[in-house]
Amino acid sequence: MRNLQSTTSLHNGVKMPWLGLGVFKVEEGKELVNAVKTAIAHGYRSIDTAAIYGNEAGVGQGIREANVARKDLFVTSKVWNSELGYEATIAAYEESLRKLELDYLDLYLIHWPVAGKYKEAWQALETLYKEGRVKAIGVSNFQIHHLEDLMTDANIKPMVNQVEYHPRLTQKELQAFCRQHAIQLEAWAPLMQGQLLDNAELQDIASKHGKSVAQIILRWDLQNGVVTIPKSTKAHRIAENATVFDFELTTEEMNRMDSLNENHRVGPDPDHFDF
Ligand code: NDP
């Protein structure tokens, strides 16, 4: 784990960068295109979008204008809840590719574990994978019981589970389960959408390293073996969030950060959502 191009190997051997750019809530337009271009110019190789973000066209434009070979980038998108079904999910994948103007994705995820629907969608992802149209497939917001249920019928285990993960929601059991099954955990809202940045405990650790709170949280992700995708549209923060490969948190600091856990979510609870 040396720089922005450092990768983890998914269980099928595909290499996924440890750190990427998230673009949730960034609307189509110049700001989005510039954020993607800035990130790639800075060395980011992974971009995380989703059909529901409504910004795949701009992400695609940013990627094209960044002028980095497609094979060197790692692009993730997600199928939305309304499209969970065999045919519907295949069609949703095609639509994401069309908007992104790409001919494959590196990772395609089921966005939320909608009861009674995710297994059929998973079959569609398996088809896309077996046909070589996507490099890796995975899920998002899956709890242990969702993963167990999915894997009862699946032919291919998910390669990634992208979940809310930050020092207030450390997801230890889920992480252990994923590790046991070689499913790479990926953190969304790693910065708790900005809500942790004034935490005194984190500020204390950050000051000892001459780093920002955002940087020590992202470093904590990496040292925990969790892929992370902080979102920013500001060039200086895109750079700041990537400068996390030049220091190391001690075991004691890692434990102090772990102890901030309150099982507190900023996003919906995967066991109680209604969308
Ligand atoms: P983050 O935890 O990444 O926080 C983003 C917020 O923090 C923005 O307001 C950003 O503002 C601010 N910020 C970023 N860097 C810094 C910094 N260095 N200092 C101070 N403030 C900073 O939240 P997200 O919800 O965006 O999560 C990250 C990504 O995860 C998403 O963009 C998306 O790709 C994915 N995601 C997936 C979900 C899922 O269900 N699978 C759900 C939610 C997110 P600014 O832009 O102004 O810098």
Short mmCIF file of N, CA and C in Angstrom, two decimals, residues 55-226:
data_model
loop_
_atom_site.label_atom_id
_atom_site.label_comp_id
_atom_site.label_asym_id
_atom_site.label_seq_id
_atom_site.Cartn_x
_atom_site.Cartn_y
_atom_site.Cartn_z
N ASN A 55 -25.42 10.82 -12.44
CA ASN A 55 -24.25 11.58 -12.90
C ASN A 55 -23.25 10.73 -13.71
N GLU A 56 -23.74 9.62 -14.25
CA GLU A 56 -22.81 8.74 -14.97
C GLU A 56 -22.26 9.40 -16.25
N ALA A 57 -23.06 10.23 -16.88
CA ALA A 57 -22.58 10.87 -18.12
C ALA A 57 -21.38 11.77 -17.82
N GLY A 58 -21.50 12.56 -16.76
CA GLY A 58 -20.40 13.46 -16.39
C GLY A 58 -19.17 12.71 -15.91
N VAL A 59 -19.39 11.60 -15.21
CA VAL A 59 -18.26 10.78 -14.78
C VAL A 59 -17.53 10.27 -16.02
N GLY A 60 -18.31 9.80 -17.00
CA GLY A 60 -17.71 9.30 -18.25
C GLY A 60 -16.93 10.40 -18.97
N GLN A 61 -17.51 11.59 -18.97
CA GLN A 61 -16.83 12.71 -19.64
C GLN A 61 -15.51 13.03 -18.94
N GLY A 62 -15.56 13.06 -17.61
CA GLY A 62 -14.34 13.33 -16.83
C GLY A 62 -13.27 12.29 -17.12
N ILE A 63 -13.69 11.05 -17.21
CA ILE A 63 -12.75 9.96 -17.49
C ILE A 63 -12.12 10.15 -18.87
N ARG A 64 -12.96 10.46 -19.85
CA ARG A 64 -12.42 10.64 -21.22
C ARG A 64 -11.44 11.80 -21.28
N GLU A 65 -11.84 12.90 -20.64
CA GLU A 65 -11.00 14.10 -20.70
C GLU A 65 -9.71 13.95 -19.88
N ALA A 66 -9.69 12.98 -18.97
CA ALA A 66 -8.48 12.78 -18.15
C ALA A 66 -7.36 12.13 -18.95
N ASN A 67 -7.73 11.49 -20.04
CA ASN A 67 -6.69 10.92 -20.92
C ASN A 67 -5.77 9.91 -20.26
N VAL A 68 -6.35 9.03 -19.49
CA VAL A 68 -5.59 7.91 -18.92
C VAL A 68 -6.17 6.66 -19.55
N ALA A 69 -5.32 5.69 -19.88
CA ALA A 69 -5.82 4.49 -20.56
C ALA A 69 -6.92 3.82 -19.75
N ARG A 70 -7.97 3.41 -20.43
CA ARG A 70 -9.11 2.78 -19.75
C ARG A 70 -8.68 1.63 -18.86
N LYS A 71 -7.72 0.85 -19.34
CA LYS A 71 -7.31 -0.34 -18.58
C LYS A 71 -6.65 0.03 -17.25
N ASP A 72 -6.21 1.27 -17.12
CA ASP A 72 -5.56 1.70 -15.88
C ASP A 72 -6.55 2.30 -14.88
N LEU A 73 -7.81 2.38 -15.28
CA LEU A 73 -8.83 2.94 -14.38
C LEU A 73 -9.72 1.83 -13.83
N PHE A 74 -10.37 2.14 -12.71
CA PHE A 74 -11.27 1.17 -12.07
C PHE A 74 -12.59 1.90 -11.84
N VAL A 75 -13.60 1.55 -12.63
CA VAL A 75 -14.87 2.27 -12.58
C VAL A 75 -15.96 1.37 -11.99
N THR A 76 -16.63 1.90 -10.98
CA THR A 76 -17.71 1.17 -10.30
C THR A 76 -19.04 1.88 -10.55
N SER A 77 -20.10 1.11 -10.83
CA SER A 77 -21.45 1.66 -10.76
C SER A 77 -22.35 0.63 -10.08
N LYS A 78 -23.60 1.03 -9.87
CA LYS A 78 -24.50 0.19 -9.07
C LYS A 78 -25.90 0.17 -9.68
N VAL A 79 -26.52 -0.99 -9.59
CA VAL A 79 -27.89 -1.11 -10.10
C VAL A 79 -28.86 -0.65 -9.01
N TRP A 80 -29.80 0.22 -9.41
CA TRP A 80 -30.74 0.76 -8.42
C TRP A 80 -31.88 -0.23 -8.14
N ASN A 81 -32.52 -0.03 -7.01
CA ASN A 81 -33.55 -0.94 -6.48
C ASN A 81 -34.68 -1.22 -7.46
N SER A 82 -35.09 -0.22 -8.21
CA SER A 82 -36.22 -0.40 -9.14
C SER A 82 -35.85 -1.31 -10.31
N GLU A 83 -34.58 -1.56 -10.51
CA GLU A 83 -34.13 -2.38 -11.66
C GLU A 83 -33.67 -3.77 -11.23
N LEU A 84 -34.00 -4.18 -10.02
CA LEU A 84 -33.55 -5.49 -9.55
C LEU A 84 -34.45 -6.60 -10.09
N GLY A 85 -33.97 -7.30 -11.07
CA GLY A 85 -34.67 -8.41 -11.71
C GLY A 85 -33.72 -8.87 -12.78
N TYR A 86 -33.88 -10.07 -13.30
CA TYR A 86 -32.85 -10.57 -14.22
C TYR A 86 -32.70 -9.66 -15.45
N GLU A 87 -33.78 -9.55 -16.22
CA GLU A 87 -33.71 -8.75 -17.46
C GLU A 87 -33.47 -7.28 -17.13
N ALA A 88 -34.15 -6.80 -16.10
CA ALA A 88 -34.07 -5.38 -15.75
C ALA A 88 -32.64 -5.00 -15.34
N THR A 89 -31.98 -5.92 -14.64
CA THR A 89 -30.61 -5.61 -14.18
C THR A 89 -29.63 -5.61 -15.34
N ILE A 90 -29.83 -6.56 -16.27
CA ILE A 90 -28.96 -6.56 -17.46
C ILE A 90 -29.16 -5.25 -18.23
N ALA A 91 -30.42 -4.86 -18.38
CA ALA A 91 -30.73 -3.62 -19.11
C ALA A 91 -30.14 -2.41 -18.37
N ALA A 92 -30.19 -2.44 -17.04
CA ALA A 92 -29.65 -1.32 -16.25
C ALA A 92 -28.14 -1.22 -16.46
N TYR A 93 -27.49 -2.38 -16.55
CA TYR A 93 -26.03 -2.38 -16.79
C TYR A 93 -25.72 -1.74 -18.14
N GLU A 94 -26.48 -2.15 -19.16
CA GLU A 94 -26.29 -1.57 -20.50
C GLU A 94 -26.48 -0.05 -20.46
N GLU A 95 -27.48 0.37 -19.72
CA GLU A 95 -27.79 1.80 -19.65
C GLU A 95 -26.67 2.57 -18.94
N SER A 96 -26.11 1.98 -17.90
CA SER A 96 -24.99 2.64 -17.22
C SER A 96 -23.80 2.76 -18.17
N LEU A 97 -23.53 1.69 -18.91
CA LEU A 97 -22.41 1.74 -19.87
C LEU A 97 -22.66 2.82 -20.92
N ARG A 98 -23.91 2.89 -21.38
CA ARG A 98 -24.25 3.87 -22.42
C ARG A 98 -24.01 5.28 -21.90
N LYS A 99 -24.45 5.54 -20.68
CA LYS A 99 -24.28 6.90 -20.12
C LYS A 99 -22.81 7.21 -19.87
N LEU A 100 -22.09 6.24 -19.37
CA LEU A 100 -20.66 6.44 -19.09
C LEU A 100 -19.83 6.47 -20.37
N GLU A 101 -20.44 5.97 -21.46
CA GLU A 101 -19.72 5.77 -22.74
C GLU A 101 -18.50 4.87 -22.53
N LEU A 102 -18.73 3.78 -21.84
CA LEU A 102 -17.68 2.78 -21.61
C LEU A 102 -18.17 1.45 -22.16
N ASP A 103 -17.25 0.53 -22.44
CA ASP A 103 -17.73 -0.77 -22.91
C ASP A 103 -17.61 -1.87 -21.85
N TYR A 104 -17.11 -1.52 -20.67
CA TYR A 104 -17.20 -2.44 -19.53
C TYR A 104 -17.04 -1.65 -18.25
N LEU A 105 -17.48 -2.23 -17.14
CA LEU A 105 -17.19 -1.68 -15.82
C LEU A 105 -16.22 -2.62 -15.12
N ASP A 106 -15.45 -2.06 -14.21
CA ASP A 106 -14.56 -2.89 -13.40
C ASP A 106 -15.33 -3.56 -12.28
N LEU A 107 -16.35 -2.87 -11.78
CA LEU A 107 -17.13 -3.41 -10.66
C LEU A 107 -18.57 -2.94 -10.79
N TYR A 108 -19.50 -3.90 -10.70
CA TYR A 108 -20.92 -3.57 -10.71
C TYR A 108 -21.53 -4.13 -9.44
N LEU A 109 -22.27 -3.28 -8.72
CA LEU A 109 -22.79 -3.65 -7.41
C LEU A 109 -24.32 -3.60 -7.38
N ILE A 110 -24.91 -4.49 -6.59
CA ILE A 110 -26.33 -4.35 -6.22
C ILE A 110 -26.36 -3.30 -5.11
N HIS A 111 -27.05 -2.20 -5.35
CA HIS A 111 -26.93 -1.04 -4.46
C HIS A 111 -27.50 -1.28 -3.06
N TRP A 112 -28.69 -1.92 -2.98
CA TRP A 112 -29.32 -2.18 -1.67
C TRP A 112 -29.94 -3.57 -1.68
N PRO A 113 -29.95 -4.24 -0.53
CA PRO A 113 -30.48 -5.61 -0.45
C PRO A 113 -32.01 -5.64 -0.37
N VAL A 114 -32.67 -5.33 -1.47
CA VAL A 114 -34.14 -5.32 -1.46
C VAL A 114 -34.65 -6.76 -1.33
N ALA A 115 -35.41 -7.01 -0.28
CA ALA A 115 -35.89 -8.37 0.02
C ALA A 115 -36.65 -8.94 -1.17
N GLY A 116 -36.38 -10.20 -1.48
CA GLY A 116 -37.11 -10.89 -2.55
C GLY A 116 -36.63 -10.52 -3.94
N LYS A 117 -35.68 -9.60 -4.05
CA LYS A 117 -35.28 -9.14 -5.38
C LYS A 117 -33.80 -9.33 -5.68
N TYR A 118 -32.97 -9.36 -4.64
CA TYR A 118 -31.54 -9.30 -4.94
C TYR A 118 -30.98 -10.60 -5.53
N LYS A 119 -31.66 -11.72 -5.29
CA LYS A 119 -31.10 -12.97 -5.83
C LYS A 119 -31.20 -13.02 -7.36
N GLU A 120 -32.35 -12.56 -7.87
CA GLU A 120 -32.51 -12.54 -9.32
C GLU A 120 -31.51 -11.57 -9.96
N ALA A 121 -31.35 -10.44 -9.29
CA ALA A 121 -30.38 -9.46 -9.80
C ALA A 121 -28.97 -10.06 -9.77
N TRP A 122 -28.68 -10.84 -8.74
CA TRP A 122 -27.35 -11.45 -8.65
C TRP A 122 -27.11 -12.42 -9.82
N GLN A 123 -28.16 -13.15 -10.21
CA GLN A 123 -28.02 -14.04 -11.38
C GLN A 123 -27.63 -13.23 -12.62
N ALA A 124 -28.22 -12.06 -12.74
CA ALA A 124 -27.89 -11.20 -13.88
C ALA A 124 -26.42 -10.76 -13.80
N LEU A 125 -25.98 -10.41 -12.61
CA LEU A 125 -24.57 -10.00 -12.45
C LEU A 125 -23.64 -11.18 -12.76
N GLU A 126 -24.05 -12.37 -12.36
CA GLU A 126 -23.23 -13.55 -12.67
C GLU A 126 -23.14 -13.76 -14.18
N THR A 127 -24.26 -13.56 -14.88
CA THR A 127 -24.25 -13.69 -16.34
C THR A 127 -23.30 -12.67 -16.96
N LEU A 128 -23.42 -11.43 -16.53
CA LEU A 128 -22.56 -10.37 -17.07
C LEU A 128 -21.09 -10.72 -16.83
N TYR A 129 -20.83 -11.24 -15.64
CA TYR A 129 -19.45 -11.61 -15.28
C TYR A 129 -18.95 -12.78 -16.13
N LYS A 130 -19.79 -13.81 -16.24
CA LYS A 130 -19.36 -15.01 -17.00
C LYS A 130 -19.15 -14.68 -18.47
N GLU A 131 -19.94 -13.73 -18.97
CA GLU A 131 -19.78 -13.32 -20.38
C GLU A 131 -18.61 -12.35 -20.56
N GLY A 132 -17.93 -12.04 -19.48
CA GLY A 132 -16.75 -11.17 -19.58
C GLY A 132 -17.08 -9.71 -19.80
N ARG A 133 -18.34 -9.33 -19.46
CA ARG A 133 -18.72 -7.94 -19.72
C ARG A 133 -18.45 -7.03 -18.53
N VAL A 134 -18.12 -7.61 -17.39
CA VAL A 134 -17.76 -6.82 -16.21
C VAL A 134 -16.62 -7.58 -15.52
N LYS A 135 -15.67 -6.81 -14.96
CA LYS A 135 -14.48 -7.47 -14.39
C LYS A 135 -14.74 -8.09 -13.02
N ALA A 136 -15.62 -7.45 -12.25
CA ALA A 136 -15.91 -7.97 -10.91
C ALA A 136 -17.33 -7.57 -10.53
N ILE A 137 -17.95 -8.37 -9.66
CA ILE A 137 -19.33 -8.09 -9.23
C ILE A 137 -19.40 -8.14 -7.70
N GLY A 138 -20.33 -7.35 -7.18
CA GLY A 138 -20.43 -7.31 -5.73
C GLY A 138 -21.76 -6.73 -5.28
N VAL A 139 -21.81 -6.42 -4.00
CA VAL A 139 -23.04 -5.92 -3.39
C VAL A 139 -22.72 -4.69 -2.56
N SER A 140 -23.78 -4.04 -2.10
CA SER A 140 -23.61 -2.87 -1.26
C SER A 140 -24.70 -2.88 -0.20
N ASN A 141 -24.34 -2.48 1.00
CA ASN A 141 -25.30 -2.40 2.10
C ASN A 141 -25.83 -3.77 2.51
N PHE A 142 -25.06 -4.81 2.27
CA PHE A 142 -25.48 -6.14 2.69
C PHE A 142 -24.97 -6.43 4.11
N GLN A 143 -25.89 -6.87 4.96
CA GLN A 143 -25.53 -7.34 6.30
C GLN A 143 -25.11 -8.80 6.18
N ILE A 144 -24.64 -9.38 7.29
CA ILE A 144 -24.21 -10.77 7.25
C ILE A 144 -25.33 -11.69 6.76
N HIS A 145 -26.54 -11.48 7.27
CA HIS A 145 -27.62 -12.41 6.89
C HIS A 145 -27.98 -12.27 5.41
N HIS A 146 -27.84 -11.07 4.85
CA HIS A 146 -28.08 -10.91 3.41
C HIS A 146 -27.02 -11.69 2.61
N LEU A 147 -25.78 -11.59 3.07
CA LEU A 147 -24.69 -12.30 2.36
C LEU A 147 -24.89 -13.80 2.45
N GLU A 148 -25.25 -14.27 3.65
CA GLU A 148 -25.47 -15.71 3.83
C GLU A 148 -26.59 -16.18 2.90
N ASP A 149 -27.65 -15.42 2.87
CA ASP A 149 -28.80 -15.78 2.03
C ASP A 149 -28.42 -15.78 0.55
N LEU A 150 -27.71 -14.75 0.14
CA LEU A 150 -27.30 -14.65 -1.27
C LEU A 150 -26.40 -15.83 -1.65
N MET A 151 -25.47 -16.15 -0.76
CA MET A 151 -24.47 -17.18 -1.09
C MET A 151 -25.06 -18.60 -1.06
N THR A 152 -26.24 -18.74 -0.47
CA THR A 152 -26.90 -20.06 -0.49
C THR A 152 -27.15 -20.51 -1.93
N ASP A 153 -27.53 -19.56 -2.78
CA ASP A 153 -27.87 -19.91 -4.17
C ASP A 153 -26.84 -19.44 -5.19
N ALA A 154 -25.94 -18.59 -4.78
CA ALA A 154 -25.03 -17.99 -5.76
C ALA A 154 -24.00 -19.00 -6.27
N ASN A 155 -23.62 -18.85 -7.52
CA ASN A 155 -22.50 -19.64 -8.06
C ASN A 155 -21.18 -18.90 -7.84
N ILE A 156 -21.28 -17.60 -7.80
CA ILE A 156 -20.08 -16.78 -7.61
C ILE A 156 -20.29 -15.94 -6.35
N LYS A 157 -19.31 -15.95 -5.46
CA LYS A 157 -19.41 -15.13 -4.25
C LYS A 157 -19.18 -13.66 -4.63
N PRO A 158 -19.85 -12.74 -3.96
CA PRO A 158 -19.55 -11.32 -4.23
C PRO A 158 -18.07 -11.05 -3.98
N MET A 159 -17.50 -10.20 -4.79
CA MET A 159 -16.09 -9.87 -4.60
C MET A 159 -15.93 -8.70 -3.64
N VAL A 160 -16.98 -7.87 -3.56
CA VAL A 160 -16.92 -6.65 -2.74
C VAL A 160 -18.25 -6.46 -2.03
N ASN A 161 -18.20 -5.91 -0.82
CA ASN A 161 -19.40 -5.41 -0.14
C ASN A 161 -19.09 -3.97 0.28
N GLN A 162 -19.82 -3.03 -0.32
CA GLN A 162 -19.60 -1.60 -0.02
C GLN A 162 -20.64 -1.16 1.00
N VAL A 163 -20.17 -0.75 2.17
CA VAL A 163 -21.11 -0.41 3.25
C VAL A 163 -20.69 0.89 3.93
N GLU A 164 -21.63 1.47 4.68
CA GLU A 164 -21.27 2.63 5.50
C GLU A 164 -20.25 2.17 6.55
N TYR A 165 -19.18 2.92 6.66
CA TYR A 165 -18.08 2.49 7.54
C TYR A 165 -17.23 3.70 7.92
N HIS A 166 -17.14 3.96 9.21
CA HIS A 166 -16.31 5.07 9.72
C HIS A 166 -16.12 4.83 11.22
N PRO A 167 -15.36 5.65 11.92
CA PRO A 167 -15.10 5.35 13.33
C PRO A 167 -16.34 5.31 14.24
N ARG A 168 -17.47 5.83 13.81
CA ARG A 168 -18.70 5.68 14.61
C ARG A 168 -19.49 4.43 14.22
N LEU A 169 -19.01 3.73 13.20
CA LEU A 169 -19.71 2.52 12.71
C LEU A 169 -18.64 1.57 12.18
N THR A 170 -18.04 0.83 13.11
CA THR A 170 -16.82 0.09 12.73
C THR A 170 -17.11 -1.31 12.15
N GLN A 171 -18.34 -1.78 12.26
CA GLN A 171 -18.76 -2.98 11.52
C GLN A 171 -17.81 -4.17 11.71
N LYS A 172 -17.38 -4.40 12.95
CA LYS A 172 -16.37 -5.46 13.19
C LYS A 172 -16.85 -6.85 12.78
N GLU A 173 -18.10 -7.19 13.12
CA GLU A 173 -18.59 -8.54 12.79
C GLU A 173 -18.72 -8.72 11.30
N LEU A 174 -19.25 -7.69 10.66
CA LEU A 174 -19.41 -7.77 9.20
C LEU A 174 -18.04 -7.89 8.53
N GLN A 175 -17.09 -7.12 9.05
CA GLN A 175 -15.76 -7.18 8.44
C GLN A 175 -15.14 -8.57 8.61
N ALA A 176 -15.30 -9.15 9.80
CA ALA A 176 -14.75 -10.49 10.04
C ALA A 176 -15.41 -11.51 9.10
N PHE A 177 -16.72 -11.39 8.94
CA PHE A 177 -17.44 -12.31 8.05
C PHE A 177 -16.92 -12.17 6.61
N CYS A 178 -16.79 -10.92 6.18
CA CYS A 178 -16.33 -10.67 4.81
C CYS A 178 -14.91 -11.21 4.61
N ARG A 179 -14.09 -10.99 5.62
CA ARG A 179 -12.71 -11.47 5.52
C ARG A 179 -12.69 -13.00 5.38
N GLN A 180 -13.50 -13.64 6.19
CA GLN A 180 -13.59 -15.11 6.19
C GLN A 180 -14.01 -15.64 4.81
N HIS A 181 -14.83 -14.85 4.10
CA HIS A 181 -15.32 -15.29 2.79
C HIS A 181 -14.60 -14.61 1.63
N ALA A 182 -13.51 -13.95 1.91
CA ALA A 182 -12.70 -13.27 0.88
C ALA A 182 -13.51 -12.22 0.11
N ILE A 183 -14.44 -11.58 0.82
CA ILE A 183 -15.20 -10.47 0.23
C ILE A 183 -14.54 -9.18 0.71
N GLN A 184 -14.11 -8.36 -0.22
CA GLN A 184 -13.42 -7.12 0.15
C GLN A 184 -14.43 -6.11 0.68
N LEU A 185 -14.21 -5.60 1.88
CA LEU A 185 -15.07 -4.56 2.43
C LEU A 185 -14.64 -3.19 1.88
N GLU A 186 -15.63 -2.39 1.54
CA GLU A 186 -15.37 -1.05 1.00
C GLU A 186 -16.21 -0.05 1.78
N ALA A 187 -15.59 1.07 2.17
CA ALA A 187 -16.27 2.05 3.02
C ALA A 187 -16.95 3.14 2.23
N TRP A 188 -18.26 3.29 2.40
CA TRP A 188 -18.90 4.54 1.93
C TRP A 188 -19.10 5.47 3.12
N ALA A 189 -19.21 6.76 2.81
CA ALA A 189 -19.23 7.79 3.87
C ALA A 189 -18.07 7.60 4.85
N PRO A 190 -16.85 7.38 4.33
CA PRO A 190 -15.73 7.16 5.24
C PRO A 190 -15.53 8.34 6.19
N LEU A 191 -15.87 9.54 5.74
CA LEU A 191 -15.70 10.73 6.57
C LEU A 191 -16.99 11.06 7.33
N MET A 192 -17.88 10.10 7.35
CA MET A 192 -19.19 10.28 7.99
C MET A 192 -19.85 11.55 7.44
N GLN A 193 -19.63 11.74 6.15
CA GLN A 193 -20.18 12.90 5.43
C GLN A 193 -19.82 14.21 6.12
N GLY A 194 -18.62 14.25 6.68
CA GLY A 194 -18.10 15.50 7.25
C GLY A 194 -18.36 15.64 8.75
N GLN A 195 -19.15 14.73 9.32
CA GLN A 195 -19.59 14.92 10.71
C GLN A 195 -18.56 14.55 11.78
N LEU A 196 -17.42 13.99 11.36
CA LEU A 196 -16.43 13.56 12.36
C LEU A 196 -15.24 14.51 12.45
N LEU A 197 -15.25 15.51 11.57
CA LEU A 197 -14.01 16.26 11.39
C LEU A 197 -13.67 17.15 12.59
N ASP A 198 -14.65 17.43 13.46
CA ASP A 198 -14.34 18.26 14.64
C ASP A 198 -14.26 17.41 15.91
N ASN A 199 -14.12 16.10 15.75
CA ASN A 199 -14.02 15.21 16.91
C ASN A 199 -12.68 15.41 17.63
N ALA A 200 -12.72 15.69 18.94
CA ALA A 200 -11.50 16.04 19.68
C ALA A 200 -10.48 14.90 19.70
N GLU A 201 -10.97 13.68 19.89
CA GLU A 201 -10.09 12.50 19.93
C GLU A 201 -9.34 12.36 18.59
N LEU A 202 -10.08 12.53 17.51
CA LEU A 202 -9.46 12.39 16.18
C LEU A 202 -8.51 13.56 15.91
N GLN A 203 -8.90 14.75 16.39
CA GLN A 203 -8.02 15.91 16.20
C GLN A 203 -6.70 15.72 16.93
N ASP A 204 -6.78 15.09 18.10
CA ASP A 204 -5.58 14.85 18.89
C ASP A 204 -4.63 13.90 18.14
N ILE A 205 -5.19 12.81 17.61
CA ILE A 205 -4.36 11.84 16.86
C ILE A 205 -3.80 12.51 15.59
N ALA A 206 -4.66 13.27 14.93
CA ALA A 206 -4.25 13.93 13.68
C ALA A 206 -3.07 14.88 13.94
N SER A 207 -3.16 15.64 15.04
CA SER A 207 -2.11 16.63 15.30
C SER A 207 -0.76 15.95 15.58
N LYS A 208 -0.81 14.77 16.15
CA LYS A 208 0.45 14.05 16.42
C LYS A 208 1.18 13.67 15.14
N HIS A 209 0.43 13.52 14.06
CA HIS A 209 1.03 13.14 12.77
C HIS A 209 1.16 14.34 11.83
N GLY A 210 0.71 15.51 12.27
CA GLY A 210 0.70 16.67 11.38
C GLY A 210 -0.22 16.43 10.19
N LYS A 211 -1.32 15.71 10.44
CA LYS A 211 -2.27 15.37 9.39
C LYS A 211 -3.64 15.94 9.74
N SER A 212 -4.57 15.91 8.79
CA SER A 212 -5.94 16.34 9.08
C SER A 212 -6.73 15.15 9.60
N VAL A 213 -7.89 15.46 10.20
CA VAL A 213 -8.76 14.37 10.68
C VAL A 213 -9.18 13.49 9.50
N ALA A 214 -9.51 14.11 8.38
CA ALA A 214 -9.90 13.30 7.21
C ALA A 214 -8.79 12.31 6.86
N GLN A 215 -7.56 12.78 6.89
CA GLN A 215 -6.44 11.90 6.52
C GLN A 215 -6.27 10.74 7.50
N ILE A 216 -6.43 11.01 8.79
CA ILE A 216 -6.21 9.87 9.71
C ILE A 216 -7.37 8.87 9.62
N ILE A 217 -8.57 9.36 9.31
CA ILE A 217 -9.69 8.41 9.15
C ILE A 217 -9.44 7.52 7.92
N LEU A 218 -9.01 8.13 6.84
CA LEU A 218 -8.78 7.35 5.61
C LEU A 218 -7.62 6.37 5.81
N ARG A 219 -6.62 6.82 6.57
CA ARG A 219 -5.50 5.92 6.88
C ARG A 219 -5.98 4.74 7.74
N TRP A 220 -6.88 5.04 8.68
CA TRP A 220 -7.47 3.99 9.54
C TRP A 220 -8.21 2.95 8.67
N ASP A 221 -8.94 3.44 7.65
CA ASP A 221 -9.59 2.50 6.71
C ASP A 221 -8.54 1.56 6.11
N LEU A 222 -7.49 2.16 5.57
CA LEU A 222 -6.49 1.36 4.84
C LEU A 222 -5.82 0.37 5.77
N GLN A 223 -5.45 0.83 6.96
CA GLN A 223 -4.77 -0.09 7.90
C GLN A 223 -5.72 -1.18 8.39
N ASN A 224 -7.02 -0.95 8.29
CA ASN A 224 -8.00 -1.99 8.61
C ASN A 224 -8.29 -2.90 7.40
N GLY A 225 -7.62 -2.63 6.27
CA GLY A 225 -7.86 -3.46 5.09
C GLY A 225 -9.17 -3.16 4.40
N VAL A 226 -9.63 -1.93 4.52
CA VAL A 226 -10.92 -1.54 3.93
C VAL A 226 -10.66 -0.54 2.79
#
